[in-house]
Amino acid sequence: MAQIEAIPSKDIQDTSTLENRKYALYLRKSRADLEAEALGEGETLARHKAILYNLAEKHGIQSDQIVVYQEIVSGESISERPEMQRLLNDLYLKKYAGVLVVEVERLARGNTKDQGEVSNAFQYGNTKIITPMKIYDPNDDYDQEYFEFGLFMSRREYKTITRRLAAGKTSSVSEGNYIGSRIPYGYSVERLSKKDRILKINDQESAIVHMIFDCWTEENMNISQIVRQLTVMGIPTRMGKDEWCKTSVCRILQNETYTGKVVWNQRKTVKEYDPDTGKIVKKRIPAERQVYDGKHKAIITQEQYKKAQAKFGIHPPAKLDTVMLNPLSGLVVCPKCGKHYMAAKWIGKESTTIKLRHAQSNLCSSPRISMPDVLDALKTALKCYISDFEISVKTDYDQQKTAFRANLNALEAEMQKQIEKSSKLFDYFEDGIYSKEEFIQRKQIIAERIQAINNEIDNINTCIDMLPNTTEKIRTLHQALDLIDNYDTDVQAVNIFLKSFIDRIEMTVEDGTPILEVFLK
């Protein structure tokens, strides 16, 4: 620790090393910020943005030099923070002279790998970190050590806050408070004080909950019948939809909250290695379930709840065929209701065929259609895209890209001229050709010209990046046509490939013929 304290701190007012270039401004909420906002301390990001713009003004950085990266999520790792990923990528491209941030801890609170990635990006991009307390130079050994120590302490603080929050939530739930983010149908939330957050019965919705339990336990209706009855009666769901689904009804019937209890820690998040993607992914798995007496009133009795759970055990779930049949799984939807089409085997006298059927609905339906007919319609649609893209390549893409490249070459030549002029200024000043005032004035003119050229180069590069890579799309579509012809060799691989460039396929069936509208990503 003594070594860290002995590190000489750079004067925050010394801006002589900051060039007239672009700067990034990074904003991210922390868990502590979220708690402070809940207590009425104001919106964090707006306050931090004002602080950083004032800081930029002190260093002579104009607002038009600043690019804002605003994180709307408070993720632990870089993989959960898309704006941080975008910022790091831009640092490797050496786009910025510095990054403005309220504290270095906002940049990385993840594991050692994340902290190393952040540190490497700043070093490689030769990008300074500008905070209200200090400017960190990534190429200064003392600053680098001080920066890494700050990230290490940030990680320790994050772990401490996480444990404190977990303990606080468990304590609150054990006292009967409801702190879940999903409010059960039949209740609303009422905050009695800073610590007390309880459920309050919604009279209209609670009557529906009573009806659902009575239909299940007393009238011996199945889930499909209950769903149909709720839909036909015109009862809206919690989300305001006209049609209920089996999942919503099952969740109500299996939710112990309706007995006056609060349930905590039913599932927990763990990290696992996914061999298919080669990445660490998060998964939700069952945990040690905890049940406490809640402060809210019960809607149903314990006896009726137990009777409902016992009925779930009468019919064990059917064994599902894990072999994928549908290469268009998750892609084909009904344009009227948004429900998906699903594949099923149809066994005939002479052969077995695979057909697509509309998901069960009480408000919308569509005739079944054979898989080969749908795939033929998809191939026709993709061939139309290929024809359109080929015309586009000949008329637009190459011409636009050539024009942009010509402009870039001219700007880069002009940039080199201005740099040479800037270099000669110092010789003229030292030789006495220019006075101090003339030197400053001409240097400012050249600096402004260089900045204008840089801005124009950035704009053109952005335009080039935004040009549709039509040639690559044509190659992808041709590959898709080949895979569709032989989809039965590996249905899942074909499905993954199609999902990589198709957003959705809207299908209607007219006179037994599928009509598709394909939406590419």
Short mmCIF file of C-alpha atoms in Angstrom, two decimals:
data_model
loop_
_atom_site.label_atom_id
_atom_site.label_comp_id
_atom_site.label_asym_id
_atom_site.label_seq_id
_atom_site.Cartn_x
_atom_site.Cartn_y
_atom_site.Cartn_z
CA MET A 1 0.00 0.00 0.00
CA ALA A 2 2.91 2.37 0.75
CA GLN A 3 4.06 2.13 -2.84
CA ILE A 4 0.64 3.19 -4.10
CA GLU A 5 0.48 6.17 -1.74
CA ALA A 6 3.90 7.30 -2.96
CA ILE A 7 2.76 7.54 -6.58
CA PRO A 8 2.97 11.17 -7.69
CA SER A 9 -0.45 12.46 -8.72
CA LYS A 10 -0.59 14.48 -11.92
CA ASP A 11 -1.99 17.98 -11.71
CA ILE A 12 -5.58 17.74 -12.89
CA GLN A 13 -5.28 21.19 -14.47
CA ASP A 14 -2.33 20.19 -16.69
CA THR A 15 -3.95 19.71 -20.09
CA SER A 16 -0.90 20.28 -22.25
CA THR A 17 -0.78 16.60 -23.20
CA LEU A 18 -4.40 16.50 -24.38
CA GLU A 19 -4.68 16.88 -28.16
CA ASN A 20 -7.51 18.51 -30.07
CA ARG A 21 -9.22 15.19 -30.97
CA LYS A 22 -12.38 13.28 -30.21
CA TYR A 23 -13.19 12.23 -26.64
CA ALA A 24 -15.53 9.58 -25.30
CA LEU A 25 -17.84 10.17 -22.34
CA TYR A 26 -18.86 6.97 -20.53
CA LEU A 27 -21.89 6.81 -18.22
CA ARG A 28 -23.06 3.82 -16.20
CA LYS A 29 -25.22 3.36 -13.13
CA SER A 30 -23.95 1.32 -10.22
CA ARG A 31 -26.01 -0.61 -7.69
CA ALA A 32 -25.41 2.15 -5.16
CA ASP A 33 -26.83 4.67 -7.66
CA LEU A 34 -30.00 2.62 -8.03
CA GLU A 35 -30.46 2.57 -4.27
CA ALA A 36 -29.86 6.32 -4.03
CA GLU A 37 -32.43 7.00 -6.75
CA ALA A 38 -34.96 4.91 -4.85
CA LEU A 39 -34.44 7.25 -1.91
CA GLY A 40 -35.12 10.29 -4.08
CA GLU A 41 -31.60 11.55 -4.75
CA GLY A 42 -32.28 12.29 -8.42
CA GLU A 43 -31.40 10.68 -11.73
CA THR A 44 -27.78 9.51 -11.64
CA LEU A 45 -26.81 9.58 -15.31
CA ALA A 46 -28.09 13.13 -15.83
CA ARG A 47 -26.10 14.31 -12.80
CA HIS A 48 -22.94 12.53 -13.94
CA LYS A 49 -23.30 13.85 -17.49
CA ALA A 50 -23.41 17.43 -16.15
CA ILE A 51 -20.29 16.77 -14.04
CA LEU A 52 -18.36 15.37 -17.00
CA TYR A 53 -19.36 18.15 -19.39
CA ASN A 54 -18.13 20.67 -16.80
CA LEU A 55 -14.92 18.66 -16.53
CA ALA A 56 -14.53 18.71 -20.31
CA GLU A 57 -14.98 22.49 -20.35
CA LYS A 58 -12.18 22.88 -17.78
CA HIS A 59 -9.84 21.00 -20.10
CA GLY A 60 -10.87 22.98 -23.17
CA ILE A 61 -12.75 20.07 -24.72
CA GLN A 62 -15.69 21.28 -26.81
CA SER A 63 -19.06 19.52 -26.78
CA ASP A 64 -18.77 18.69 -30.50
CA GLN A 65 -15.60 16.71 -29.71
CA ILE A 66 -17.47 14.41 -27.31
CA VAL A 67 -19.11 11.07 -28.17
CA VAL A 68 -21.40 9.77 -25.39
CA TYR A 69 -21.58 6.08 -24.43
CA GLN A 70 -24.51 5.69 -22.02
CA GLU A 71 -25.02 2.27 -20.43
CA ILE A 72 -28.65 1.54 -19.58
CA VAL A 73 -27.84 -1.68 -17.74
CA SER A 74 -25.81 -2.27 -14.59
CA GLY A 75 -24.03 -5.48 -15.57
CA GLU A 76 -21.23 -7.11 -13.66
CA SER A 77 -19.21 -8.24 -16.68
CA ILE A 78 -18.31 -6.62 -19.98
CA SER A 79 -20.38 -9.26 -21.82
CA GLU A 80 -23.51 -7.75 -20.23
CA ARG A 81 -22.63 -4.15 -21.15
CA PRO A 82 -23.01 -3.46 -24.89
CA GLU A 83 -21.88 0.17 -24.67
CA MET A 84 -18.65 -0.84 -22.91
CA GLN A 85 -18.03 -3.42 -25.64
CA ARG A 86 -18.54 -0.71 -28.28
CA LEU A 87 -16.23 1.67 -26.39
CA LEU A 88 -13.43 -0.91 -26.08
CA ASN A 89 -13.68 -1.69 -29.78
CA ASP A 90 -13.36 2.03 -30.58
CA LEU A 91 -10.35 2.32 -28.23
CA TYR A 92 -8.57 -0.44 -30.14
CA LEU A 93 -9.29 1.56 -33.31
CA LYS A 94 -7.60 4.56 -31.62
CA LYS A 95 -10.56 6.87 -32.13
CA TYR A 96 -10.18 8.92 -28.92
CA ALA A 97 -7.55 10.94 -27.12
CA GLY A 98 -9.30 10.34 -23.80
CA VAL A 99 -12.34 8.94 -22.02
CA LEU A 100 -14.24 11.08 -19.51
CA VAL A 101 -15.69 9.11 -16.60
CA VAL A 102 -16.71 10.10 -13.05
CA GLU A 103 -14.43 7.42 -11.56
CA VAL A 104 -12.32 4.58 -12.92
CA GLU A 105 -14.51 2.08 -11.06
CA ARG A 106 -17.28 2.73 -13.61
CA LEU A 107 -15.16 1.17 -16.34
CA ALA A 108 -14.77 -2.35 -14.94
CA ARG A 109 -16.08 -4.15 -11.90
CA GLY A 110 -15.95 -7.64 -13.35
CA ASN A 111 -13.35 -10.35 -12.88
CA THR A 112 -9.64 -10.09 -13.49
CA LYS A 113 -10.09 -10.95 -17.17
CA ASP A 114 -12.49 -8.01 -17.69
CA GLN A 115 -10.18 -5.62 -15.85
CA GLY A 116 -7.24 -6.77 -17.98
CA GLU A 117 -9.26 -6.27 -21.15
CA VAL A 118 -10.12 -2.69 -20.16
CA SER A 119 -6.52 -1.92 -19.22
CA ASN A 120 -5.18 -3.39 -22.50
CA ALA A 121 -7.65 -1.39 -24.61
CA PHE A 122 -6.57 1.91 -23.04
CA GLN A 123 -2.90 1.03 -23.42
CA TYR A 124 -3.18 -0.09 -27.03
CA GLY A 125 -5.27 2.93 -28.01
CA ASN A 126 -2.98 5.29 -26.08
CA THR A 127 -6.14 6.76 -24.57
CA LYS A 128 -6.13 8.80 -21.37
CA ILE A 129 -8.71 8.34 -18.61
CA ILE A 130 -9.99 11.72 -17.45
CA THR A 131 -11.76 11.85 -14.08
CA PRO A 132 -12.59 14.78 -11.80
CA MET A 133 -9.77 13.67 -9.46
CA LYS A 134 -6.99 12.64 -11.85
CA ILE A 135 -5.89 12.07 -15.43
CA TYR A 136 -4.50 8.57 -16.00
CA ASP A 137 -1.91 8.10 -18.74
CA PRO A 138 -1.90 4.42 -19.86
CA ASN A 139 1.75 4.67 -20.90
CA ASP A 140 2.89 5.95 -17.51
CA ASP A 141 3.95 3.08 -15.26
CA TYR A 142 2.82 4.82 -12.07
CA ASP A 143 -0.55 5.76 -13.54
CA GLN A 144 -1.01 2.24 -14.88
CA GLU A 145 -0.30 0.74 -11.46
CA TYR A 146 -2.63 3.24 -9.78
CA PHE A 147 -5.36 2.47 -12.35
CA GLU A 148 -5.08 -1.30 -11.89
CA PHE A 149 -5.16 -0.90 -8.11
CA GLY A 150 -8.36 1.15 -8.46
CA LEU A 151 -9.98 -1.60 -10.51
CA PHE A 152 -8.92 -4.21 -7.95
CA MET A 153 -10.46 -2.23 -5.09
CA SER A 154 -13.59 -1.69 -7.18
CA ARG A 155 -13.99 -5.45 -7.57
CA ARG A 156 -13.69 -5.92 -3.81
CA GLU A 157 -16.26 -3.20 -3.20
CA TYR A 158 -18.62 -4.82 -5.73
CA LYS A 159 -18.42 -8.18 -3.94
CA THR A 160 -19.10 -6.49 -0.59
CA ILE A 161 -22.13 -4.64 -1.96
CA THR A 162 -23.47 -7.84 -3.55
CA ARG A 163 -23.28 -9.74 -0.25
CA ARG A 164 -24.88 -6.82 1.61
CA LEU A 165 -27.75 -6.59 -0.87
CA ALA A 166 -28.36 -10.35 -0.76
CA ALA A 167 -28.43 -10.32 3.04
CA GLY A 168 -30.75 -7.30 3.04
CA LYS A 169 -33.19 -8.92 0.63
CA THR A 170 -33.32 -12.16 2.62
CA SER A 171 -33.92 -10.21 5.82
CA SER A 172 -36.72 -8.18 4.20
CA VAL A 173 -38.45 -11.28 2.82
CA SER A 174 -38.21 -13.08 6.18
CA GLU A 175 -40.14 -10.14 7.68
CA GLY A 176 -43.00 -10.75 5.21
CA ASN A 177 -42.22 -8.10 2.58
CA TYR A 178 -42.68 -8.78 -1.13
CA ILE A 179 -39.63 -7.63 -3.10
CA GLY A 180 -40.12 -9.61 -6.32
CA SER A 181 -40.11 -7.74 -9.62
CA ARG A 182 -43.08 -9.69 -11.05
CA ILE A 183 -46.34 -8.79 -9.29
CA PRO A 184 -48.71 -11.79 -9.07
CA TYR A 185 -52.01 -11.46 -10.92
CA GLY A 186 -54.63 -10.48 -8.34
CA TYR A 187 -52.35 -8.13 -6.39
CA SER A 188 -50.79 -4.69 -6.62
CA VAL A 189 -47.81 -3.39 -4.64
CA GLU A 190 -48.05 -0.93 -1.77
CA ARG A 191 -45.01 0.63 -0.07
CA LEU A 192 -45.83 1.47 3.55
CA SER A 193 -42.37 2.76 4.42
CA LYS A 194 -38.76 2.62 3.29
CA LYS A 195 -38.51 -1.00 4.47
CA ASP A 196 -42.09 -2.25 4.14
CA ARG A 197 -43.24 -3.26 0.65
CA ILE A 198 -46.32 -5.46 0.67
CA LEU A 199 -48.92 -6.86 -1.72
CA LYS A 200 -52.41 -5.39 -1.76
CA ILE A 201 -55.39 -7.35 -3.09
CA ASN A 202 -56.86 -6.18 -6.39
CA ASP A 203 -60.56 -6.99 -5.95
CA GLN A 204 -61.32 -7.41 -9.65
CA GLU A 205 -58.33 -9.62 -10.44
CA SER A 206 -58.56 -11.62 -7.20
CA ALA A 207 -62.06 -12.76 -8.21
CA ILE A 208 -60.53 -14.19 -11.41
CA VAL A 209 -57.89 -16.01 -9.34
CA HIS A 210 -60.69 -17.54 -7.23
CA MET A 211 -62.47 -18.63 -10.40
CA ILE A 212 -59.32 -20.24 -11.85
CA PHE A 213 -58.69 -22.29 -8.68
CA ASP A 214 -62.37 -23.31 -8.46
CA CYS A 215 -62.42 -24.42 -12.10
CA TRP A 216 -59.29 -26.50 -11.53
CA THR A 217 -60.04 -28.04 -8.13
CA GLU A 218 -63.87 -28.08 -7.88
CA GLU A 219 -65.18 -28.27 -11.46
CA ASN A 220 -62.37 -30.57 -12.61
CA MET A 221 -61.66 -28.53 -15.76
CA ASN A 222 -58.31 -28.97 -17.51
CA ILE A 223 -55.90 -26.12 -18.30
CA SER A 224 -57.04 -25.79 -21.92
CA GLN A 225 -60.67 -25.47 -20.85
CA ILE A 226 -59.80 -22.79 -18.30
CA VAL A 227 -57.80 -20.85 -20.92
CA ARG A 228 -60.70 -21.04 -23.36
CA GLN A 229 -63.20 -19.87 -20.75
CA LEU A 230 -61.09 -16.86 -19.70
CA THR A 231 -60.59 -15.87 -23.34
CA VAL A 232 -64.25 -16.28 -24.32
CA MET A 233 -65.36 -14.25 -21.28
CA GLY A 234 -63.21 -11.36 -22.56
CA ILE A 235 -61.06 -11.15 -19.42
CA PRO A 236 -57.76 -9.37 -20.24
CA THR A 237 -54.46 -10.73 -19.01
CA ARG A 238 -52.12 -8.74 -16.75
CA MET A 239 -50.40 -7.48 -19.92
CA GLY A 240 -53.74 -6.43 -21.44
CA LYS A 241 -53.87 -9.22 -24.04
CA ASP A 242 -57.22 -10.63 -25.16
CA GLU A 243 -56.09 -14.25 -25.15
CA TRP A 244 -54.80 -16.27 -22.22
CA CYS A 245 -52.21 -19.04 -22.49
CA LYS A 246 -51.60 -22.25 -20.57
CA THR A 247 -48.37 -20.95 -19.02
CA SER A 248 -50.13 -18.01 -17.35
CA VAL A 249 -52.85 -20.22 -15.86
CA CYS A 250 -50.31 -22.79 -14.61
CA ARG A 251 -48.24 -20.06 -12.94
CA ILE A 252 -51.31 -18.83 -11.07
CA LEU A 253 -52.27 -22.33 -9.93
CA GLN A 254 -48.72 -23.07 -8.71
CA ASN A 255 -48.03 -19.74 -7.00
CA GLU A 256 -47.98 -20.13 -3.21
CA THR A 257 -48.12 -16.34 -2.79
CA TYR A 258 -51.93 -16.57 -3.04
CA THR A 259 -51.98 -18.38 0.35
CA GLY A 260 -50.46 -15.37 2.15
CA LYS A 261 -46.86 -16.58 1.86
CA VAL A 262 -43.78 -14.98 0.31
CA VAL A 263 -41.43 -17.32 -1.54
CA TRP A 264 -37.75 -16.54 -2.00
CA ASN A 265 -34.73 -18.11 -3.66
CA GLN A 266 -36.69 -20.50 -5.87
CA ARG A 267 -33.99 -20.30 -8.54
CA LYS A 268 -30.45 -19.00 -8.69
CA THR A 269 -28.15 -17.88 -11.50
CA VAL A 270 -24.99 -19.85 -12.22
CA LYS A 271 -22.32 -19.46 -14.91
CA GLU A 272 -21.50 -22.39 -17.15
CA TYR A 273 -19.29 -22.98 -20.16
CA ASP A 274 -21.25 -23.46 -23.39
CA PRO A 275 -19.21 -25.78 -25.66
CA ASP A 276 -21.31 -24.82 -28.71
CA THR A 277 -20.45 -21.11 -28.53
CA GLY A 278 -17.22 -21.32 -26.53
CA LYS A 279 -18.53 -18.69 -24.11
CA ILE A 280 -19.50 -18.51 -20.44
CA VAL A 281 -23.30 -18.25 -20.21
CA LYS A 282 -25.70 -17.68 -17.34
CA LYS A 283 -28.33 -20.25 -16.48
CA ARG A 284 -31.18 -20.33 -13.97
CA ILE A 285 -31.33 -23.49 -11.87
CA PRO A 286 -33.43 -24.56 -8.84
CA ALA A 287 -32.16 -23.37 -5.46
CA GLU A 288 -33.03 -23.90 -1.79
CA ARG A 289 -36.58 -22.57 -1.76
CA GLN A 290 -37.50 -20.42 1.25
CA VAL A 291 -41.11 -19.73 2.33
CA TYR A 292 -42.12 -17.11 4.92
CA ASP A 293 -45.39 -15.71 6.25
CA GLY A 294 -46.22 -12.60 4.24
CA LYS A 295 -47.72 -9.34 5.44
CA HIS A 296 -50.35 -9.50 2.68
CA LYS A 297 -53.77 -11.13 2.82
CA ALA A 298 -54.37 -14.54 1.23
CA ILE A 299 -56.69 -14.95 -1.76
CA ILE A 300 -57.14 -18.72 -1.42
CA THR A 301 -56.78 -21.16 1.46
CA GLN A 302 -53.87 -23.50 2.10
CA GLU A 303 -56.23 -26.47 1.66
CA GLN A 304 -57.33 -25.42 -1.83
CA TYR A 305 -53.73 -24.70 -2.85
CA LYS A 306 -52.60 -28.17 -1.73
CA LYS A 307 -55.54 -29.71 -3.59
CA ALA A 308 -54.50 -27.86 -6.74
CA GLN A 309 -50.88 -29.09 -6.48
CA ALA A 310 -52.03 -32.66 -5.90
CA LYS A 311 -53.99 -32.55 -9.16
CA PHE A 312 -50.86 -31.55 -11.09
CA GLY A 313 -49.27 -34.83 -10.00
CA ILE A 314 -52.11 -37.00 -11.38
CA HIS A 315 -51.02 -36.69 -15.01
CA PRO A 316 -47.21 -36.88 -15.41
CA PRO A 317 -45.77 -34.85 -18.29
CA ALA A 318 -45.53 -36.65 -21.61
CA LYS A 319 -42.12 -37.62 -22.92
CA LEU A 320 -41.11 -35.12 -25.56
CA ASP A 321 -39.31 -36.06 -28.77
CA THR A 322 -36.02 -34.21 -28.52
CA VAL A 323 -35.23 -34.59 -32.22
CA MET A 324 -35.84 -31.31 -34.06
CA LEU A 325 -38.23 -31.70 -37.00
CA ASN A 326 -38.65 -28.11 -38.10
CA PRO A 327 -35.77 -26.18 -39.73
CA LEU A 328 -37.97 -23.04 -39.49
CA SER A 329 -38.59 -23.42 -35.75
CA GLY A 330 -39.13 -20.02 -34.10
CA LEU A 331 -39.25 -18.18 -37.43
CA VAL A 332 -42.71 -18.69 -38.98
CA VAL A 333 -45.43 -16.58 -37.36
CA CYS A 334 -49.03 -15.67 -38.07
CA PRO A 335 -49.30 -12.00 -39.16
CA LYS A 336 -52.75 -11.70 -37.53
CA CYS A 337 -52.02 -12.84 -33.96
CA GLY A 338 -48.22 -13.22 -33.84
CA LYS A 339 -48.34 -16.85 -32.71
CA HIS A 340 -45.80 -19.27 -34.14
CA TYR A 341 -46.32 -22.23 -36.42
CA MET A 342 -45.07 -25.55 -35.06
CA ALA A 343 -44.10 -28.80 -36.75
CA ALA A 344 -45.77 -32.16 -36.13
CA LYS A 345 -45.66 -35.59 -37.71
CA TRP A 346 -48.75 -36.78 -39.58
CA ILE A 347 -48.89 -40.52 -40.11
CA GLY A 348 -50.80 -41.62 -43.20
CA LYS A 349 -51.56 -44.97 -44.70
CA GLU A 350 -48.63 -44.89 -47.09
CA SER A 351 -46.19 -42.38 -45.61
CA THR A 352 -45.42 -40.02 -42.76
CA THR A 353 -45.24 -36.30 -43.49
CA ILE A 354 -44.29 -33.24 -41.48
CA LYS A 355 -46.74 -30.36 -41.41
CA LEU A 356 -46.77 -26.90 -39.86
CA ARG A 357 -49.74 -26.02 -37.69
CA HIS A 358 -50.82 -22.76 -36.09
CA ALA A 359 -50.23 -22.62 -32.33
CA GLN A 360 -53.39 -23.29 -30.33
CA SER A 361 -55.55 -20.20 -30.13
CA ASN A 362 -59.18 -19.46 -29.35
CA LEU A 363 -59.18 -16.30 -31.49
CA CYS A 364 -57.10 -17.18 -34.55
CA SER A 365 -56.47 -20.29 -36.63
CA SER A 366 -55.00 -21.43 -39.94
CA PRO A 367 -55.06 -24.69 -41.92
CA ARG A 368 -52.14 -27.08 -41.66
CA ILE A 369 -49.58 -26.91 -44.44
CA SER A 370 -46.93 -29.44 -45.44
CA MET A 371 -43.28 -28.64 -44.72
CA PRO A 372 -42.08 -29.15 -48.35
CA ASP A 373 -44.64 -26.59 -49.59
CA VAL A 374 -43.45 -24.02 -47.04
CA LEU A 375 -39.79 -24.62 -47.87
CA ASP A 376 -40.49 -24.25 -51.61
CA ALA A 377 -42.22 -20.91 -50.90
CA LEU A 378 -39.25 -19.82 -48.79
CA LYS A 379 -36.80 -20.70 -51.56
CA THR A 380 -38.85 -18.63 -54.02
CA ALA A 381 -38.79 -15.64 -51.64
CA LEU A 382 -35.02 -15.92 -51.10
CA LYS A 383 -34.42 -16.11 -54.87
CA CYS A 384 -36.36 -12.84 -55.25
CA TYR A 385 -34.06 -11.25 -52.65
CA ILE A 386 -30.99 -12.51 -54.53
CA SER A 387 -32.28 -10.99 -57.78
CA ASP A 388 -32.92 -7.62 -56.08
CA PHE A 389 -29.52 -7.62 -54.38
CA GLU A 390 -27.69 -8.43 -57.63
CA ILE A 391 -29.27 -5.40 -59.26
CA SER A 392 -28.30 -3.31 -56.23
CA VAL A 393 -24.66 -4.43 -56.43
CA LYS A 394 -24.39 -3.34 -60.07
CA THR A 395 -25.97 0.08 -59.57
CA ASP A 396 -25.36 1.29 -56.03
CA TYR A 397 -22.93 -0.44 -53.69
CA ASP A 398 -19.71 -0.43 -55.74
CA GLN A 399 -20.29 3.10 -57.04
CA GLN A 400 -20.94 4.51 -53.58
CA LYS A 401 -17.98 2.72 -52.04
CA THR A 402 -15.65 3.93 -54.82
CA ALA A 403 -16.83 7.51 -54.34
CA PHE A 404 -16.30 7.32 -50.58
CA ARG A 405 -12.78 5.90 -51.03
CA ALA A 406 -11.87 8.73 -53.42
CA ASN A 407 -13.04 11.31 -50.88
CA LEU A 408 -11.04 9.59 -48.14
CA ASN A 409 -7.86 9.65 -50.22
CA ALA A 410 -8.30 13.38 -50.90
CA LEU A 411 -8.94 14.12 -47.21
CA GLU A 412 -5.93 12.09 -46.08
CA ALA A 413 -3.72 14.00 -48.56
CA GLU A 414 -5.06 17.29 -47.22
CA MET A 415 -4.48 16.09 -43.65
CA GLN A 416 -0.83 15.40 -44.46
CA LYS A 417 -0.44 18.92 -45.88
CA GLN A 418 -1.87 20.47 -42.71
CA ILE A 419 0.43 18.38 -40.50
CA GLU A 420 3.43 19.56 -42.52
CA LYS A 421 2.26 23.16 -42.16
CA SER A 422 1.92 22.70 -38.42
CA SER A 423 5.47 21.36 -38.23
CA LYS A 424 6.87 24.33 -40.17
CA LEU A 425 5.13 26.79 -37.83
CA PHE A 426 7.56 26.02 -35.03
CA ASP A 427 10.55 26.59 -37.34
CA TYR A 428 9.15 29.98 -38.44
CA PHE A 429 8.48 30.93 -34.83
CA GLU A 430 11.99 29.96 -33.71
CA ASP A 431 13.54 31.83 -36.67
CA GLY A 432 11.58 34.95 -35.75
CA ILE A 433 9.50 34.99 -38.94
CA TYR A 434 6.28 34.79 -36.91
CA SER A 435 5.59 36.70 -33.72
CA LYS A 436 4.07 34.89 -30.74
CA GLU A 437 0.60 36.21 -31.60
CA GLU A 438 0.91 35.19 -35.27
CA PHE A 439 2.18 31.76 -34.23
CA ILE A 440 -0.78 31.16 -31.88
CA GLN A 441 -3.28 32.42 -34.46
CA ARG A 442 -1.93 30.29 -37.31
CA LYS A 443 -1.59 27.24 -35.05
CA GLN A 444 -5.25 27.60 -34.06
CA ILE A 445 -6.33 27.86 -37.72
CA ILE A 446 -4.41 24.70 -38.65
CA ALA A 447 -5.73 22.84 -35.57
CA GLU A 448 -9.31 23.70 -36.52
CA ARG A 449 -8.69 22.58 -40.10
CA ILE A 450 -7.22 19.26 -38.91
CA GLN A 451 -10.19 18.73 -36.61
CA ALA A 452 -12.62 19.44 -39.46
CA ILE A 453 -10.81 16.93 -41.68
CA ASN A 454 -10.86 14.33 -38.90
CA ASN A 455 -14.59 14.84 -38.45
CA GLU A 456 -15.19 14.42 -42.18
CA ILE A 457 -13.06 11.25 -42.26
CA ASP A 458 -15.05 9.83 -39.33
CA ASN A 459 -18.32 10.64 -41.12
CA ILE A 460 -17.22 8.94 -44.33
CA ASN A 461 -15.99 5.84 -42.46
CA THR A 462 -19.35 5.68 -40.70
CA CYS A 463 -21.14 5.90 -44.05
CA ILE A 464 -18.96 3.12 -45.47
CA ASP A 465 -19.73 0.91 -42.46
CA MET A 466 -23.43 1.56 -42.95
CA LEU A 467 -23.38 0.57 -46.62
CA PRO A 468 -25.19 -2.75 -46.99
CA ASN A 469 -22.73 -5.53 -47.74
CA THR A 470 -24.92 -6.84 -50.54
CA THR A 471 -22.31 -9.24 -51.91
CA GLU A 472 -22.09 -11.00 -48.56
CA LYS A 473 -25.90 -11.17 -48.33
CA ILE A 474 -26.09 -12.80 -51.77
CA ARG A 475 -23.51 -15.40 -50.70
CA THR A 476 -25.49 -16.08 -47.51
CA LEU A 477 -28.77 -16.51 -49.41
CA HIS A 478 -27.21 -18.94 -51.89
CA GLN A 479 -25.84 -20.94 -48.97
CA ALA A 480 -29.33 -20.97 -47.40
CA LEU A 481 -30.85 -22.36 -50.61
CA ASP A 482 -28.33 -25.22 -50.61
CA LEU A 483 -29.00 -26.03 -46.95
CA ILE A 484 -32.80 -25.97 -47.38
CA ASP A 485 -32.53 -28.59 -50.14
CA ASN A 486 -30.72 -30.91 -47.70
CA TYR A 487 -32.17 -29.73 -44.38
CA ASP A 488 -32.94 -33.25 -43.11
CA THR A 489 -29.21 -34.04 -42.74
CA ASP A 490 -28.92 -31.66 -39.75
CA VAL A 491 -32.17 -29.82 -38.99
CA GLN A 492 -30.82 -27.94 -35.98
CA ALA A 493 -27.77 -26.59 -37.85
CA VAL A 494 -30.01 -25.33 -40.67
CA ASN A 495 -32.32 -23.67 -38.13
CA ILE A 496 -29.41 -21.88 -36.44
CA PHE A 497 -28.08 -20.67 -39.79
CA LEU A 498 -31.46 -19.34 -40.96
CA LYS A 499 -31.97 -17.50 -37.67
CA SER A 500 -28.60 -15.78 -38.14
CA PHE A 501 -29.96 -13.62 -40.98
CA ILE A 502 -33.78 -14.00 -40.91
CA ASP A 503 -35.72 -12.05 -38.28
CA ARG A 504 -39.11 -13.66 -38.91
CA ILE A 505 -41.30 -15.18 -41.63
CA GLU A 506 -44.97 -14.15 -41.73
CA MET A 507 -47.13 -16.85 -43.32
CA THR A 508 -50.74 -16.94 -44.45
CA VAL A 509 -52.40 -19.90 -46.18
CA GLU A 510 -54.78 -19.26 -49.06
CA ASP A 511 -56.45 -22.20 -50.85
CA GLY A 512 -53.83 -24.56 -49.46
CA THR A 513 -50.94 -22.42 -50.73
CA PRO A 514 -48.48 -20.80 -48.28
CA ILE A 515 -47.80 -17.11 -48.87
CA LEU A 516 -44.62 -15.90 -47.13
CA GLU A 517 -43.20 -12.50 -46.32
CA VAL A 518 -39.57 -12.82 -45.21
CA PHE A 519 -38.00 -10.15 -42.97
CA LEU A 520 -34.19 -10.20 -43.01
CA LYS A 521 -32.10 -8.84 -40.15
#
